[in-house]
XYZ file of C-alpha atoms in Angstrom:
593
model
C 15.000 -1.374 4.366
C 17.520 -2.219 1.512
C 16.399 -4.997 -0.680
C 19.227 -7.234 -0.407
C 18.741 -7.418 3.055
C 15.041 -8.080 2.592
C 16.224 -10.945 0.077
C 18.658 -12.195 2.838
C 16.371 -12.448 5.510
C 13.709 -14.430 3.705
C 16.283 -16.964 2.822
C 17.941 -16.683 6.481
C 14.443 -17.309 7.782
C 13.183 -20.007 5.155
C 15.619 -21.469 2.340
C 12.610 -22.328 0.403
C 10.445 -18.528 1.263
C 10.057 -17.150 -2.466
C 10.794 -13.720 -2.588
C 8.730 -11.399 -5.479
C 8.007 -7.836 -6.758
C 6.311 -5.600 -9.031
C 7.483 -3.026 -11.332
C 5.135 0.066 -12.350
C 5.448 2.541 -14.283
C 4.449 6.737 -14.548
C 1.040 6.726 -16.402
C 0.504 9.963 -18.410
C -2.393 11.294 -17.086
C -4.020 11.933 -13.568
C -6.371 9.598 -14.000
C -3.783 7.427 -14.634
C -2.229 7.702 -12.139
C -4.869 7.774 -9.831
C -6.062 4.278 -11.565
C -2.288 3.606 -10.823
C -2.277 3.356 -7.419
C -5.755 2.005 -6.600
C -4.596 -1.216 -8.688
C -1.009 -0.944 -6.429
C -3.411 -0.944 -3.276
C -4.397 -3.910 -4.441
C -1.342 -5.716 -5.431
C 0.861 -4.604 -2.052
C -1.803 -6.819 0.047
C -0.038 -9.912 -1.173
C 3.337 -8.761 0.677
C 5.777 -8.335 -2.297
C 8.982 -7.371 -0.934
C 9.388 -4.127 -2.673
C 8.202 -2.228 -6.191
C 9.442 -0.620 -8.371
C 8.819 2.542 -10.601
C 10.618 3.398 -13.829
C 12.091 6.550 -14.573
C 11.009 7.876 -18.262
C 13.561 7.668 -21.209
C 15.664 10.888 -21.100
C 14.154 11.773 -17.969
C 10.961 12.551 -19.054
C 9.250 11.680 -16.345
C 11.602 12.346 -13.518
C 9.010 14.976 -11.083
C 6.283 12.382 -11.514
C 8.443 9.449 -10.859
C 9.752 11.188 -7.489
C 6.494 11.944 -6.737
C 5.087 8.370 -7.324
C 7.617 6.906 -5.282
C 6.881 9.256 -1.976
C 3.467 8.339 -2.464
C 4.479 4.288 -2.684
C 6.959 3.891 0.344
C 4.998 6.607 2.825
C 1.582 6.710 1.371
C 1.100 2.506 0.113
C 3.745 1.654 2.338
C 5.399 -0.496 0.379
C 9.512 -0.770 -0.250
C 10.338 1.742 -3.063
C 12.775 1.012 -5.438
C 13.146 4.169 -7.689
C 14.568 3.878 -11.347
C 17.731 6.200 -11.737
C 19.043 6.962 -15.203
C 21.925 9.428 -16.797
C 19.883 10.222 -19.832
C 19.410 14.127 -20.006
C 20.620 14.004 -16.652
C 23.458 15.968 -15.417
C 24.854 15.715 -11.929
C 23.099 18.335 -10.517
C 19.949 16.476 -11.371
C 20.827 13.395 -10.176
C 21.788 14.558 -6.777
C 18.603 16.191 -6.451
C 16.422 13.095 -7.391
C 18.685 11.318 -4.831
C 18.789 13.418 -2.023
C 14.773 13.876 -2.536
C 13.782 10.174 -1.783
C 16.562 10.255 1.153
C 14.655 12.811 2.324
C 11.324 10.822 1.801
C 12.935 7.742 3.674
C 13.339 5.725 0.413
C 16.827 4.027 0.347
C 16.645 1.328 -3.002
C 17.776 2.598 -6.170
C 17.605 0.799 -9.359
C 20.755 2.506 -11.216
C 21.001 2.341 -15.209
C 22.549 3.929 -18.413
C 18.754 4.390 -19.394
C 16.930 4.657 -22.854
C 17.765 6.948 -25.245
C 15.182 10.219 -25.429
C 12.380 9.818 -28.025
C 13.476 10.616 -31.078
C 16.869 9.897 -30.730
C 18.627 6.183 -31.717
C 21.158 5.911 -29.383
C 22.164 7.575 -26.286
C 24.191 10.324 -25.997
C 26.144 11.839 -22.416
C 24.546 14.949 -21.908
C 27.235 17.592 -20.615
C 27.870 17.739 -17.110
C 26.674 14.282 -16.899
C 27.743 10.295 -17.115
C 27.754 8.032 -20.049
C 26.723 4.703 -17.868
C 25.066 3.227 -14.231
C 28.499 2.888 -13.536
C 29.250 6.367 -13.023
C 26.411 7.416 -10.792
C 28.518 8.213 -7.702
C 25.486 6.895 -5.495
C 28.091 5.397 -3.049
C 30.876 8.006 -3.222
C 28.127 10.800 -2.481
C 25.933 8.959 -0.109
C 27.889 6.092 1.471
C 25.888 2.923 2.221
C 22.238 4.804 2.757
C 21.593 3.265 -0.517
C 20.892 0.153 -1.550
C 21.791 -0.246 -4.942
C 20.465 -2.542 -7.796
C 21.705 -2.613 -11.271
C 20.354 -4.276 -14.811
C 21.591 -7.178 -15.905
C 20.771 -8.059 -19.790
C 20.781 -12.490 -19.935
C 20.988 -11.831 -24.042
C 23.398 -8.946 -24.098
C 22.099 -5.636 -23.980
C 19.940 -3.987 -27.142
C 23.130 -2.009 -27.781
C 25.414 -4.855 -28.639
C 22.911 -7.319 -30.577
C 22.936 -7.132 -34.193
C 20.547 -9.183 -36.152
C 19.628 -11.088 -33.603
C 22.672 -11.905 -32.721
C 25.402 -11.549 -29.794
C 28.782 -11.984 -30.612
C 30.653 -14.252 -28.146
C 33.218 -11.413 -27.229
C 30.244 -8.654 -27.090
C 28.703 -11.425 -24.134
C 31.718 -11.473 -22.515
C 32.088 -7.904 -22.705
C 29.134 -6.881 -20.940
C 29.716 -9.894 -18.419
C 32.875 -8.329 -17.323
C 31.151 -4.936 -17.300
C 27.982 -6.281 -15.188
C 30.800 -7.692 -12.925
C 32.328 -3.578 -12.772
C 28.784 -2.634 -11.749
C 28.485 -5.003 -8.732
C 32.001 -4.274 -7.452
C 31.201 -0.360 -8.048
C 28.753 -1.073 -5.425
C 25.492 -2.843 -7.094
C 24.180 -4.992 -4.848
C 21.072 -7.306 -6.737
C 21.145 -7.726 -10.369
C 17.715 -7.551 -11.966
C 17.191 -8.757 -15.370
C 16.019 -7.642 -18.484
C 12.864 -9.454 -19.958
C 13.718 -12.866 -21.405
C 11.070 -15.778 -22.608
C 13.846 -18.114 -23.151
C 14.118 -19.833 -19.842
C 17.549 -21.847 -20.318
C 19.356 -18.470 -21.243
C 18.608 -16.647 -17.949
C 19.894 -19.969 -16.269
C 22.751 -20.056 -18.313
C 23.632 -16.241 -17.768
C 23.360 -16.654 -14.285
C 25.928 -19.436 -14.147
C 28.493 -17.546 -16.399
C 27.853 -14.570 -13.612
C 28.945 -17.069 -10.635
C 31.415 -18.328 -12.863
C 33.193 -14.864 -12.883
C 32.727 -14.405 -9.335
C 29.505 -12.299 -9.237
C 27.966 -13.748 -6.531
C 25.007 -11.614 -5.306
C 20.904 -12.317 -6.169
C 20.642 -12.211 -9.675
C 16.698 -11.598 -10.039
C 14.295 -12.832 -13.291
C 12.465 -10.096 -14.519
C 9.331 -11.783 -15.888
C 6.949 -10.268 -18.465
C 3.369 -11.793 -18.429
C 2.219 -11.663 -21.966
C -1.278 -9.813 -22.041
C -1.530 -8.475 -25.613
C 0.000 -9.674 -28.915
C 0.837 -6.426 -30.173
C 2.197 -5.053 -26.852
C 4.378 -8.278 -26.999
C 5.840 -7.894 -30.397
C 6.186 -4.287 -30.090
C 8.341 -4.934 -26.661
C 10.223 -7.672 -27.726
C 11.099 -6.013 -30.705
C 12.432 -3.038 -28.929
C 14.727 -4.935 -26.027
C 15.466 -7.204 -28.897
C 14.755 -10.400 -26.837
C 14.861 -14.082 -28.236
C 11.161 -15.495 -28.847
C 11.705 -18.998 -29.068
C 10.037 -20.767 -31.440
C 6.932 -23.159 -29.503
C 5.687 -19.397 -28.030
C 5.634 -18.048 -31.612
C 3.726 -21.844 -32.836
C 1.546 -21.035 -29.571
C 0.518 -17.112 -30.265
C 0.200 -17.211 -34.041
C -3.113 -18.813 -33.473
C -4.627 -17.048 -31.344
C -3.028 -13.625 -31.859
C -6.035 -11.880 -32.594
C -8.240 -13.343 -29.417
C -7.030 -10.969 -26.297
C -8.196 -13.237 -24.141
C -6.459 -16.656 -24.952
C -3.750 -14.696 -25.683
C -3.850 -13.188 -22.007
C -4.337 -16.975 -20.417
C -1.785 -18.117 -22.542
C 0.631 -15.826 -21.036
C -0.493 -16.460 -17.272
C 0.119 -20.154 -18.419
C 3.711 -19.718 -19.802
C 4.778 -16.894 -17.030
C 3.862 -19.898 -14.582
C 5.648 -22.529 -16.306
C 8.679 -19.833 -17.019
C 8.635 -19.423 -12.541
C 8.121 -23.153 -12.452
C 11.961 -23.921 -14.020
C 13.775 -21.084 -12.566
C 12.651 -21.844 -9.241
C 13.440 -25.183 -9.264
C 17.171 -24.529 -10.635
C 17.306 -23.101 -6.812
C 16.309 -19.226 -7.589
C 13.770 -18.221 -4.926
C 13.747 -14.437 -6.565
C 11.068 -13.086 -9.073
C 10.512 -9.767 -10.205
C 7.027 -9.342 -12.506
C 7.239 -6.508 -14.939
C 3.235 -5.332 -14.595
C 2.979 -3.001 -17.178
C 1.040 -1.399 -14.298
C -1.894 -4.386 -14.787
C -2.499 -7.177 -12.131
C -3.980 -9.618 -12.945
C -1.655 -11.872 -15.062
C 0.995 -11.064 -12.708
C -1.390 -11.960 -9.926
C -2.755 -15.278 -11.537
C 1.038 -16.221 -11.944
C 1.697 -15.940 -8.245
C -1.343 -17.795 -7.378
C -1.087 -20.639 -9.927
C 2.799 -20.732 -7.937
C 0.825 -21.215 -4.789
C 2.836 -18.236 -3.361
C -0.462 -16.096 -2.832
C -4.111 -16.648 -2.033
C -6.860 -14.600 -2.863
C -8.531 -15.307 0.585
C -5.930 -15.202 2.571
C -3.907 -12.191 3.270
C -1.385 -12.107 6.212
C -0.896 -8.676 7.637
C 2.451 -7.882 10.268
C 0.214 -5.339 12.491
C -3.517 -4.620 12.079
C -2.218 -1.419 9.855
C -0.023 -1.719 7.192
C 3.758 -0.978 8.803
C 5.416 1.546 7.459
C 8.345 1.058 5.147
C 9.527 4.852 5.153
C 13.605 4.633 7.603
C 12.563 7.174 10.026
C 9.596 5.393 11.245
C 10.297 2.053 10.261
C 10.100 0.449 14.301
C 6.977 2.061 14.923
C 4.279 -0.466 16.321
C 1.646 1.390 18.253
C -0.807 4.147 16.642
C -4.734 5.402 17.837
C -7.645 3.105 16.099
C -9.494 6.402 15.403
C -7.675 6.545 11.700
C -8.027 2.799 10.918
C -10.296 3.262 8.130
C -7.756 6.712 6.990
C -4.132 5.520 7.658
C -2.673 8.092 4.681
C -4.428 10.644 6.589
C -2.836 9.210 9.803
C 0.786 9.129 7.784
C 0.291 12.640 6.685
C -0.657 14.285 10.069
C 2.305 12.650 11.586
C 4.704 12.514 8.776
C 7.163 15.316 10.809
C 7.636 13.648 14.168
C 11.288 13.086 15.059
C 9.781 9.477 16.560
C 7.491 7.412 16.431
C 5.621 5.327 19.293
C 7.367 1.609 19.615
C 6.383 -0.961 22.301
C 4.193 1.438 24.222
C 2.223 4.836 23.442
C 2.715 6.441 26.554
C 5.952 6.401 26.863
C 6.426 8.062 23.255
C 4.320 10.588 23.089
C 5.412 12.729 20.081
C 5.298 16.284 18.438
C 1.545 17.373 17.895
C -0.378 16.265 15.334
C 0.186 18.390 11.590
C -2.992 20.510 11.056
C -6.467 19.689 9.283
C -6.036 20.751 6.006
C -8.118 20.043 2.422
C -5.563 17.390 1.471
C -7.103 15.220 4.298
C -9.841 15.327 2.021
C -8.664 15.171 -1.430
C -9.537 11.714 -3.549
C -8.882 10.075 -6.377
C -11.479 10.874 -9.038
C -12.582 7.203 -9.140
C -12.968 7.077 -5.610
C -15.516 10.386 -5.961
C -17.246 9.030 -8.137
C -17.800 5.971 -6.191
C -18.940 7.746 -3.398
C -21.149 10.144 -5.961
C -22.835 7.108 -6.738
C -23.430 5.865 -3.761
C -23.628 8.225 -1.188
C -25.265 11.496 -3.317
C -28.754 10.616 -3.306
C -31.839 13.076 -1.733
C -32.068 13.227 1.935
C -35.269 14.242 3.458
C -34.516 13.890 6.956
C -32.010 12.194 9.378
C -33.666 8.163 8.986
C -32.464 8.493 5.489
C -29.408 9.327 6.688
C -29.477 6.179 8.791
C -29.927 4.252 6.001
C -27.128 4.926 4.499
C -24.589 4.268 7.161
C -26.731 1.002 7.572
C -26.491 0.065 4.189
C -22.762 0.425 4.135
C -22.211 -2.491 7.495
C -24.263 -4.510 5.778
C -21.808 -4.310 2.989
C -24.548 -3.144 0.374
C -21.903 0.460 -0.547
C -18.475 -0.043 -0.826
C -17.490 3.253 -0.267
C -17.775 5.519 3.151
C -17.183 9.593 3.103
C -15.119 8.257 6.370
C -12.798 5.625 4.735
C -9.987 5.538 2.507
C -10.567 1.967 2.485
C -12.561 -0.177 -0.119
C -15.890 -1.758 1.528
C -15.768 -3.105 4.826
C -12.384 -4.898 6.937
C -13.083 -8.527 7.395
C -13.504 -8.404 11.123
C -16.274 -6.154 10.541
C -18.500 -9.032 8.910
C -18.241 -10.577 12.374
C -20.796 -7.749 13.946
C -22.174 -6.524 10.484
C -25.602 -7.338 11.542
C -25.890 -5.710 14.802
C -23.681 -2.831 13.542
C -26.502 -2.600 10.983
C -29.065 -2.493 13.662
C -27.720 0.113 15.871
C -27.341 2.577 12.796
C -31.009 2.197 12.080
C -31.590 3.631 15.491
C -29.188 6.670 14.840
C -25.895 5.723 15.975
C -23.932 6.047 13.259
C -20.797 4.020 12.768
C -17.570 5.180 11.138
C -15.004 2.462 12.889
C -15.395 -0.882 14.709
C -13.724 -3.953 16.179
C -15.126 -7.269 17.149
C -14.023 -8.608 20.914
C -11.431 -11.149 20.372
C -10.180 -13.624 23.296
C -6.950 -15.252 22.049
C -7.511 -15.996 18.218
C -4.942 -17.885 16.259
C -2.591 -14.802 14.689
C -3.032 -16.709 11.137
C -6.636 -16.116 11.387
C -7.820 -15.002 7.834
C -10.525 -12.379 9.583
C -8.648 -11.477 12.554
C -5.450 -12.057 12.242
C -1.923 -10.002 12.059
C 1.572 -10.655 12.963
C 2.111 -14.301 11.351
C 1.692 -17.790 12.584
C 2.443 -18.898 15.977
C 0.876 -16.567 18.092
C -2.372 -15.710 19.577
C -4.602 -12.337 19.222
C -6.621 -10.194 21.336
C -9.125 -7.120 21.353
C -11.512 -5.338 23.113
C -14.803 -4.548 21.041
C -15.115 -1.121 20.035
C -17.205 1.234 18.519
C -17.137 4.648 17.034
C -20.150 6.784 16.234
C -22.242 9.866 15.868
C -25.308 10.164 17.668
C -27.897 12.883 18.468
C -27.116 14.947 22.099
C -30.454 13.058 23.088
C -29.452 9.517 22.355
C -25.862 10.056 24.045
C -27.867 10.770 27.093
C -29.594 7.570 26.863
C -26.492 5.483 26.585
C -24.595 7.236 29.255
C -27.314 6.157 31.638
C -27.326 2.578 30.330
C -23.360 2.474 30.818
C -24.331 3.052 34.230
C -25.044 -0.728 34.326
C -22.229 -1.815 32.518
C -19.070 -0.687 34.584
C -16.411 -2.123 32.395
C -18.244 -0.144 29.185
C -15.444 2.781 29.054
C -16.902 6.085 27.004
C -15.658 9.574 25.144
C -18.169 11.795 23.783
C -17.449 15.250 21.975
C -19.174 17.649 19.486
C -17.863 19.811 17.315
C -17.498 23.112 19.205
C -15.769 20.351 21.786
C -18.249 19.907 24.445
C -16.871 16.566 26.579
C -18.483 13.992 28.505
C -16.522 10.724 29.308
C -15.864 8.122 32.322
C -12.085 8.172 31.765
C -9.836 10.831 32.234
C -8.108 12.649 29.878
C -4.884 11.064 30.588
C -5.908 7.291 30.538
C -4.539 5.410 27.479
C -6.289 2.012 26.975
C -4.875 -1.143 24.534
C -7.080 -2.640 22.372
C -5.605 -4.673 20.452
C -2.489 -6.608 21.491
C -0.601 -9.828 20.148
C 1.234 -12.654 22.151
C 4.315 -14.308 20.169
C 6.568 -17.007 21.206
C 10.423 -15.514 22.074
C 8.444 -11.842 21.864
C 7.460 -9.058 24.358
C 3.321 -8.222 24.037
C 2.550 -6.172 21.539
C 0.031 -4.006 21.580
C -0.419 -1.901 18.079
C -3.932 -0.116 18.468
C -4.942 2.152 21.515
C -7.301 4.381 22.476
C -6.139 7.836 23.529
C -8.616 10.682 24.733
C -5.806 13.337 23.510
C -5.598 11.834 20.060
C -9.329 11.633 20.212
C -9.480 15.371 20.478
C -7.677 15.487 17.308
C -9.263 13.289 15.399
C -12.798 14.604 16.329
C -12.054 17.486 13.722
C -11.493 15.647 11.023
C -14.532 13.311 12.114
C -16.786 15.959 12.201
C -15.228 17.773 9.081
C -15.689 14.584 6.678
C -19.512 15.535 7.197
C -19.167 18.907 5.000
C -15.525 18.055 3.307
C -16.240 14.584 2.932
C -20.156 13.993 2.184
C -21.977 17.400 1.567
C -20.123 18.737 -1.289
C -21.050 16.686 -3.443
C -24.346 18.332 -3.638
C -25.191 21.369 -5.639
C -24.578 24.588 -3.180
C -27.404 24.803 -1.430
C -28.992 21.690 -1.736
C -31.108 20.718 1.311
C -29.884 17.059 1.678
C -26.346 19.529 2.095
C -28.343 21.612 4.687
C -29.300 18.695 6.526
C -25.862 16.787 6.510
C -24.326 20.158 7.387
C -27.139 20.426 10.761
C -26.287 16.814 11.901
C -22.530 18.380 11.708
C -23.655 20.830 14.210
C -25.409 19.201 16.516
C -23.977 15.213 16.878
C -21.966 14.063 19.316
C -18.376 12.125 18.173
C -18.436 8.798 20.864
C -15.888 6.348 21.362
C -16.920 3.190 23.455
C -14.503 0.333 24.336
C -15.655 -2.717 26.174
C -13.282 -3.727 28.287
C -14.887 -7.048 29.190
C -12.992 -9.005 26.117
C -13.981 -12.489 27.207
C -17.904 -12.210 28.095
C -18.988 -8.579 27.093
C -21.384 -7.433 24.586
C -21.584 -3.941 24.153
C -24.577 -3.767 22.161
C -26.345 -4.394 24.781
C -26.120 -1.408 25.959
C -27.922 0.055 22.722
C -31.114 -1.829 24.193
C -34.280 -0.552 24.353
C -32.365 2.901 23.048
C-alpha cells in the first residue's frame, strides 16, 4: 500500500489518528544486521505505518539495502519505503533496484539527489546517470505502481547554506524546486532533521503558500549521544538553537541525561507540531528504539502493554498478497517460515480456506532453519544442556510454558504469546507427562476484540476460538489419549510420525475454523484453521526442527544428540482441537494419562 494513501485513510477514518514511522539504516556487519532486525521486530508491534531504509552515500550499500527491504515488507511485514539515490548510479542501476522491490511487492520509494561518495565534497552526475530526485523517471518508467516520496530541507539544503546561513533567494530557490519535485510526481514530503520547531512550521506554510499541498512529514531526530549530535548536525548543517545548546553543555559528557534529555525535547518538539494541526511524524532511529519509543509513549500514541494486532498474525504488507486473511495455526510460532514456503502462490486464501486452495507448499529446505546468531545463542544457552533420558527432555519443554526460557527450537518468536499465559500452568503439567507442546490456543467464547491477551482486529467486535493443542508424544501415550477421546466426542484429533504413519477422527478433507472474529458492518472472519493437508506439510518441518533445530547444537555425536535424534524417530506429531468452545476442557482428556 502507498503511503499517502495510508496517511489519507488514517485522517479519513480519524482527523485526530496520529500517523508515525521509523527510519533504519544498513548496519555494516551481519551481526548488525541481524541485531537490526530483532530491534525492528520490536518496534513494528506498535503499528507504525511504514519504515524506512536508507540507501548508502554513492550507493554503497545498494545490494544490502534491497535486501533489507525484502526482508522488511515480506519477512517483518511492515510497509517498506526504500531510499533511492542517483549517486554512482546510472540508469541501468536504478531500473534494476526498482524493478527488484516491484518484484518483491514493495511499492514506496523515497527518491533523492543523495550524498556525495566518501571522499568526495560535493556530488558529481555519474555518466549515464541524473544530477537530481527530479530526474528519476520512477513515473515515466513505472506509471503509478509507485508511490513516491521526496526530501524536503525546512533550512535549505546543506548545498545552499553558507556559514550558517540561507540566503533569502537560495530559500526560495529550493521552494520552487521542492514544488518541481511534487508536480514531477512526489507525493509526501519528508523532512530533513530540524531542532528548531518554528522553522519546520514556518517552511510548511511557505510550501502551502506556493500551492504544495500534499503531507509534508517532520523528520524527528531523538538526541541519544552528544557527539553523534554534533557530528550530525554539523554535517546536514542544521540550526541548534540556543536553550538546547544551554541544556547539553552541562551534561554533555553524562550519556544518560543526555539520552533523557533528548526523549524530553523530541516529546516537547511532537508536542508543538502536532498541535499546529500536523498529525504526521517520522523518527529518524539511528536504528535504536528506545528514545524513539519513549517519545511515542510520553505522546500517549503507544503503550507498552497494549498492542493491537489486525489478525492473530501479522498481515502481510507485500501487493500480491495483501487481502489475504486466512492461513493454518500450525506456523503460528514460524510465520517467516510460513511467508517463505508460500511466497510463489499466484493467490492467497481470503474469506475462506477452502475455497482458495493454492499452489503446493515450496519445499523444506535449510533456510527454514537458519537464525540469527543472537537468536542461536539464545537457544545455546538455554536449550544445549546434557540430556540423560527423555524426562529431561520434558523439562525443558515444561520450563519454556512456564515462561522460565524464552527461546523454543520451534519458534521464531521471543518467549511465549500472551494467550498462552492463560493455560501456562496446565500446559506445564501435561509436558511433564511427555506431551510435548510446540503451539497452543486458549478456548475463547466471545472476548472483546480490544482484549490486550486475546485480542485482534480493533475495537468493536467480539472474538472467538476453539482450544488447541499441538504436541509430540510417545506411540504409547497417543494410544492412551485416543481411547480417552473416546469420551469426549467433540475432542477432534491428527496424529502422524515422521515416516507418516496417520491416525485421526477427521478426514483428510475436513477443514475446521478456529479462530474467527465478529465486526459490526463486516462478514465473519475467520483467520486461523486447521487443515489435515497442510498438516501433512508442516509435520516435516515439525519433526525436522528436532535434528535442524535442537540437536546440532551438540558436538557430533553427543548422546543428548542421539537421544533428541531417537525421540525424532519414534514420536508422534498430534493436533487436537476442542470443538466445545463454550464448556470444554481438553485437558481433561490428559487425565490419569
Amino acid at each position: 500500500m502507498k503511503v499517502i494513501e495510508k496517511i489519507r485513510d488514517a485522517a479519513a477514518n480519524d482527523a485526530n489518528r496520529v500517523v508515525f514511522s521509523f527510519e533504519f539504516f544498513p548496519p555494516k556487519t551481519e551481526d548488525g544486521v541481524d541485531n537490526l532486525f530483532e530491534r525492528m521486530e520490536r518496534m513494528v508491534v506498535h503499528n507504525p505505518s511504514f519504515c524506512d531504509i536508507t540507501w548508502g552515500a554513492g550507493g554503497s550499500t545498494a545490494d544490502l539495502t534491497l535486501e533489507i527491504s525484502n526482508r522488511m515488507q515480506n519477512m517483518v511485514c511492515v510497509e517498506t519505503m526504500m531510499h533511492l539515490t542517483c549517486t554512482n548510479m546510472p540508469v541501468e542501476k536504478i531500473d534494476n533496484a526498482l524493478s527488484t522491490i516491484k518484484s518483491k511487492g514493495i511499492q514506496n520509494v523515497l527518491a533523492l539527489r543523495g550524498d556525495p561518495p566518501h571522499g568526495q565534497d560535493k556530488f558529481v552526475k555519474v555518466e549515464g546517470g541524473f544530477a537530481c530526485a527530479l530526474d528519476l523517471h520512477i513515473r515515466a518508467q513505472y506509471g503509478d505502481y509507485f508511490g513516491i516520496t521526496v526530501a524536503g530541507y525546512p533550512e535549505g539544503h546543506p548545498d545552499v547554506i553558507q556559514n550558517g546561513v540561507v540566503t533569502e533567494e537560495a530559500y526560495e530557490n529550493e521552494l520552487a524546486y521542492l514544488k518541481k519535485k511534487v508536480d514531477a510526481g512526489g507525493e509526501v514530503i519528508i523532512t530533513q532533521l530540524f531542532y528548531d520547531t518554528d522553522i519546520f512550521l514556518k517552511f510548511v506554510n511557505d510550501c502551502r503558500q506556493i500551492g504544495i499541498t500534499c503531507p509534508i512529514v517532520p523528520g524527528i531526530m531523538p538526541i541519544n549521544n552528544y557527539k553523534g549530535f554534533i557530528r550530525m548536525t554539523g554535517f546536514c548543517k542544521t540550526k541548534i538553537p540556543d536553550e538546547i545548546t544551554a541544556a547539553l553543555d552541562p551534561i554533555k559528557d553524562n550519556e544518560e541525561a543526555v539520552k533523557a534529555y533528548g526523549i524530553h525535547l523530541g516529546t516537547e518538539m511532537c508536542k508543538k507540531i502536532l498541535a499546529s494541526g500536523i498529525k504526521t511524524l517520522h523518527l529518524y532511529t539511528l536504528n535504536m528504539e528506545k528514545s524513539a519509543l519513549a517519545i511515542l509513549m510520553n505522546l500517549g500514541l503507544i503503550e507498552e502493554s497494549k498492542i493491537s494486532r489486525s489478525l492473530p498474525w501479522r498481515r502481510p504488507t507485500n501487493i500480491f498478497r495483501v487481502k489475504e486473511d486466512v492461513r493454518p495455526i500450525f506456523w503460528a510460532n514460524r510465520p517467516k517460515s510460513y511467508i517463505s514456503r508460500t511466497i510463489g502462490w499466484e493467490q492467497y486464501p481470503n474469506g475462506r480456506w477452502g475455497d482458495s486452495r493454492n499452489a503446493s507448499y515450496g519445499a523444506l529446505t535449510d533456510y527454514q532453519f537458519m537464525r540469527p546468531r543472537s537468536r542461536d545463542k539464545k537457544l545455546h544457552e538455554e536449550w544445549v544442556v546434557p540430556l540423560k533420558n527423555v524426562t529431561d527432555i520434558y523439562e525443558k519443554f515444561m520450563k519454556f510454558c512456564l515462561g522460565k526460557l524464552r527461546s523454543s527450537p520451534w519458534s521464531e518468536l521471543d518467549g511465549l504469546q500472551p494467550e498462552t499465559k492463560i493455560i501456562n500452568e496446565q500446559l506445564g503439567n501435561i509436558n511433564l507427562k511427555g506431551f510435548l507442546t510446540i503451539n497452543s490456543q486458549p478456548a475463547v467464547n466471545g472476548a472483546k476484540s480490544d482484549s490486550p491477551t486475546v485480542g485482534w482486529g480493533g475495537p468493536g467486535g467480539y472474538v472467538y476460538q476453539k482450544a488447541y493443542l499441538e504436541f509430540f508424544c510417545s506411540p504409547q501415550k497417543l494410544n492412551a489419549l485416543v481411547e480417552k477421546c473416546k469420551s469426549f466426542p467433540l475432542l477432534t484429533y491428527m496424529a502422524v510420525n515422521k515416516d507418516g504413519t496417520w491416525f485421526s477422527n477427521v478426514n483428510q478433507t475436513d477443514v475446521n475454523a478456529v479462530t474467527w472474529g465478529v465486526f459490526p458492518a463486516k462478514e465473519i472472519i475467520q483467520p486461523t484453521i486447521v487443515d489435515p493437508a497442510s498438516f501433512i506439510v508442516w509435520k516435516d518441518e515439525a519433526f525436522e526442527t528436532w535434528s535442524k533445530g535442537w540437536a546440532k547444537l551438540y558436538p557430533e555425536g553427543d548422546p543428548s544428540a542421539k537421544l533428541l535424534e531417537e525421540v525424532q524417530r519414534n514420536y508422534f506429531l498430534v493436533s487436537l482441537v476442542d470443538n466445545d468452545y463454550i464448556n470444554g476442557d481438553m485437558f481433561v482428556a490428559f487425565k490419569d494419562i
